[in-house]
Amino acid sequence: MTPRSSSESTPKKSAKGVGKGSPKAGPKKVPKAKAAKGVAEVPGQVGRGDEAVPVPAAPSVAPGPDDRWRLLAGMHHDPHGVLGAHPVEGGFAVRVLRPYALGVSLLIGGERVSLDDNGDGFFSALVPGTQAPDYRLVISYQDAEIKTADPYRLLPALGEFDLHLIGEGRHEQLWHALGARPMTHQGVTGTRFTVWAPNARGVRVIGAFNYWDGAAHPMRSLGATGVWELFVPDIGEGELYKFEIARPDGSLTQRSDPMARHTEVPPANASVVHTSRHEWRDQEWVARRGQQPVHASPFSVYEVHLASWRPGLTYRQLADQLPSYVNDLGFTHVELMPVAEHPFGGSWGYQVTGFYAPTSRMGSPDDFKYLIDALHRAGIGVLMDWVPAHFPRDDWALAEFDGRPLYEHEDPSRAAHPDWGTLEFDYGRKEVRNFLVANAVYWCEEFHIDGLRVDAVASMLYLDYSREHGQWTPNEHGGRENLDAVAFLQEMNATVYRRVPGVVTIAEESTAWDGVTRPTHLVGAGGFGGLGFGLKWNMGWMHDSLGYVAHEPVHRKYHHHEMTFSMVYAYSENYVLPISHDEVVHGKQALVSKMPGDWWQQRANHRAYLGFMWAHPGKQLLFMGQEFAQGAEWSEAHGPDWWLLDPSYSAEPDHRGVRDLVRDLNAVYRAEPALWQRDTDPAGFSWVVGDAAEDNVFAFLRLDAEGQPLLAVSNFSPVVRYEYPLTVPEEVTAWQEVLNTDAERYGGSGVAHPAPVKPDAAGLRVTLPPLATVWFRPA
C-alpha cells in the first residue's frame, strides 16, 4: 500500500487484521485523550494559546435518540443531515461521530473549540454566528492527534447529471461516477466513494484507514437512483476499502466494490483505491486500427492464458517476452482469456467478481496497460475474453449485493445458471444493463483493448438454455428467446462500435441464431434485429472438422461431409475458426493427440489440418501450445510444455517443425489477400474437388478482390497421390507451390513441387503428399 500523501495519519495502535481483505473491525483499546501542546482542552470553552475563555452555556445540540441509534447501527440514509454543521437557534450545531476518540475539537482560524462528549463516539457543540463556520477537526486518540476536514460539511461530490444518467441507465462511462475516485472536492483532497445499493437501509465505507470499522464513515443516499456517496478527506491511492451494507432485514454485510478498478491479490478480496498514471505510447496503432474492416483484413489470433503462458511472470515481464514471440510467429492478434479479477484461478477467469479490475495476480492496472501498450507497439492487436453471461455466488461480491437480488434476476428460476452453479445477470434491469455496457466500453477506452470476445452468448439468448420443460417461462410472445438479453447485446455492440472506432466484438455463440453478426437495425427471418457483433466463432466447423480428423484415414470417407458442410453456411455470418482452450482440456486431448496413427502420422495430420484451416474462409484462432504440437492437455498450473522446443530434447524437428509451419502459414496468409480479403463474400470461394470422399481429398480456390486465385489442396490419406487431376482456371498457365505442410523442415516426408506446375488439356496434375495440405498460386 502506498503511503498517504495527506497530513492525516491513522492512530499508531494497529487493530487485528489491518490491511487484510476481511478483518475484524475496530481497535481493541480505547485511546486516551491527548491535548495539543500549549492548548487548553476544556469542554464548552474556547482556547487561544494557554488562555481559556469561558463560553456561555448553551442548550444541548447532541443528536437525538433516533438519529443516534440509526447512525450507530449503520442504518442512516442521511448522515450529512445530522453530522457536520447545521443552523439552529443561537448559531450552528456541529456534530461529529468518531468512535474511539477521547476528544474532538474544531479548529476555526487560529482558535480551537472543544466539543462536548455525548457518549458512544458522538461529540457536539453550539458555535455562535450567522454563517456556517469554516473549520477543521482535531481528533485526539491515545497515541495520536489528527487534523482533518469534516466530510459531513461537504456537498455531494457526484453531480446531478451523473445521477440523471445513472437513473436512466445510460451512463456510458459509469466508472467515472461510481466506485472510489481520488479527487479534490471543495478544496479538500481525498477520495469520493459511491456505490449503487437501492435496497440498503444504510451503507458505510470501511477500510484500513478506519480499522475496518465504518461507524465514523456512514454514506448518504442520493435519492431515487439508489446511489450512496461519501467523500473521505485525506484518503488516497493504495488504500484498501469495502462497503458495509445494512440489508433490509437489518443485518450487515461487507462487500467489495463492484466498480473497483484495482483489488487485493486473491484470495484476499478488498478493493483498492487506484489512480492510473500510465502514459500511452500506442497512438499510431490506435489511429490506424480502424482503417480497414476486420472482416476484410488478415486476422489470425493466438489465444493466451496470461497467468500460465510463462508461469510466474508479471504483466511487465510478459511485455518483454509475449510481443516478440507472437510477432515472430506472425499472428495479427492475441486473445487473452479473461483478465478481470476472479477469486479462483482454476476458473481460468470465467467466474468474475471484479468486472472493472484486471487481476492483481500479475501486477497493477497500469502494469496491464503497459503490456497492452507493448503489444500495440509491436503491431499486435489485443482481444480480451469478456464474461457478461454470469457471475459467482461469493458472499463478498455481487450476489444479493444489498440484501436482495440486485445484479441477478429476482426470479430464482432465471437467476441460477444450471450448468456452472453461478448467477445470471438481470438484463432487463436498466442499471444492470448499464453496468455491463459501460464495462465493455471501459476495457476498450481505458485499456485500449481492440476487441471483446463475448463468452457463452448462447446461454444468454435462450430462456430454456440447459433447462428442462417446466423449468423456464416463455417470453411475452410465447417464445424461448430472452428478449432482455437480446436488447442488452444489441445495446452493448452499438455503444462500443459508436464510441470506440476500430474495435471488434466477437460472439462465442454455439447455435444457429439468425443475425449474430448482422447490424442491429436490420431485421432477420426470426423477427429480431441483428445482434451487431463483428465476428462469430464457428463452433459448427470446429466440431465437424475435429470429428473428421479424429477418424482413422480408412474411415474418413464416411465422414467426408463433415469437412464440406461448413461451406453451406460459411457466409451466413462473419466467422472465426476457433481451436480454443476449450478443445484441449477435460479429456478432449491436445490437438495433435486427437489425431490417429503413430507419432509421425499424428504430426502430419496436425500440420495438414492447420493448412486446411488457414485456407478455409474465416479468420483463425489457435490456443497456445498447439502452435508446436504439444501432446499433453493444457494445465493452468504449469502452462505449455516449452521444453519440447529445446534442441537438447530432440534433434528432430517434430515440435519446432510445427512451430515453423505456423510461422510460415501466417506469413503466406498475410501476404495473400485471396486468403482473407473476401472471407464474407461467396464469390471469393470455389470448390475444385469437394466430393472425393474415397480419396480423402479436398481442393478449392480462394479469390481476392481482383480475382487473383490461390489453390489449396488437402490430402487426408497417408499415401502419396501422383498426378492427381484438378480443374483450375484456364487463364493461369502455371502454378507455383507456396506452402507445403509435408516439407522436411516441418518434419514431413518432403514430397514437393520445386518447379512451377503447368496444366495441360486435361487440366492440372499435381502430386499430393501424404497427410498434407499444399497451397499454389499463379507462377
PDB file of N, CA, C and O in Angstrom, residues 14 227 360 421 481 523:
ATOM      1  N   SER A  14      -2.376  -0.469  16.074  1.00  0.00           N
ATOM      2  CA  SER A  14      -2.998  -1.153  14.949  1.00  0.00           C
ATOM      3  C   SER A  14      -3.973  -2.194  15.440  1.00  0.00           C
ATOM      4  O   SER A  14      -3.745  -2.864  16.439  1.00  0.00           O
ATOM      5  N   VAL A 227     -28.080   5.401  -5.311  1.00  0.00           N
ATOM      6  CA  VAL A 227     -26.647   5.623  -5.166  1.00  0.00           C
ATOM      7  C   VAL A 227     -26.366   6.212  -3.784  1.00  0.00           C
ATOM      8  O   VAL A 227     -27.080   7.099  -3.309  1.00  0.00           O
ATOM      9  N   SER A 360      -5.018  -8.818 -10.044  1.00  0.00           N
ATOM     10  CA  SER A 360      -3.800  -8.336  -9.384  1.00  0.00           C
ATOM     11  C   SER A 360      -2.731  -9.406  -9.286  1.00  0.00           C
ATOM     12  O   SER A 360      -1.636  -9.122  -8.783  1.00  0.00           O
ATOM     13  N   GLY A 421     -23.329 -23.352 -11.624  1.00  0.00           N
ATOM     14  CA  GLY A 421     -23.525 -23.019 -10.227  1.00  0.00           C
ATOM     15  C   GLY A 421     -23.381 -21.538  -9.941  1.00  0.00           C
ATOM     16  O   GLY A 421     -23.123 -21.143  -8.800  1.00  0.00           O
ATOM     17  N   GLU A 481     -36.861 -17.141 -26.562  1.00  0.00           N
ATOM     18  CA  GLU A 481     -35.791 -16.153 -26.649  1.00  0.00           C
ATOM     19  C   GLU A 481     -35.819 -15.224 -25.431  1.00  0.00           C
ATOM     20  O   GLU A 481     -36.882 -14.778 -24.998  1.00  0.00           O
ATOM     21  N   VAL A 523     -33.493  -6.318 -39.591  1.00  0.00           N
ATOM     22  CA  VAL A 523     -34.299  -7.397 -39.024  1.00  0.00           C
ATOM     23  C   VAL A 523     -34.172  -8.639 -39.891  1.00  0.00           C
ATOM     24  O   VAL A 523     -34.238  -8.568 -41.122  1.00  0.00           O
TER      25      VAL A 523
END
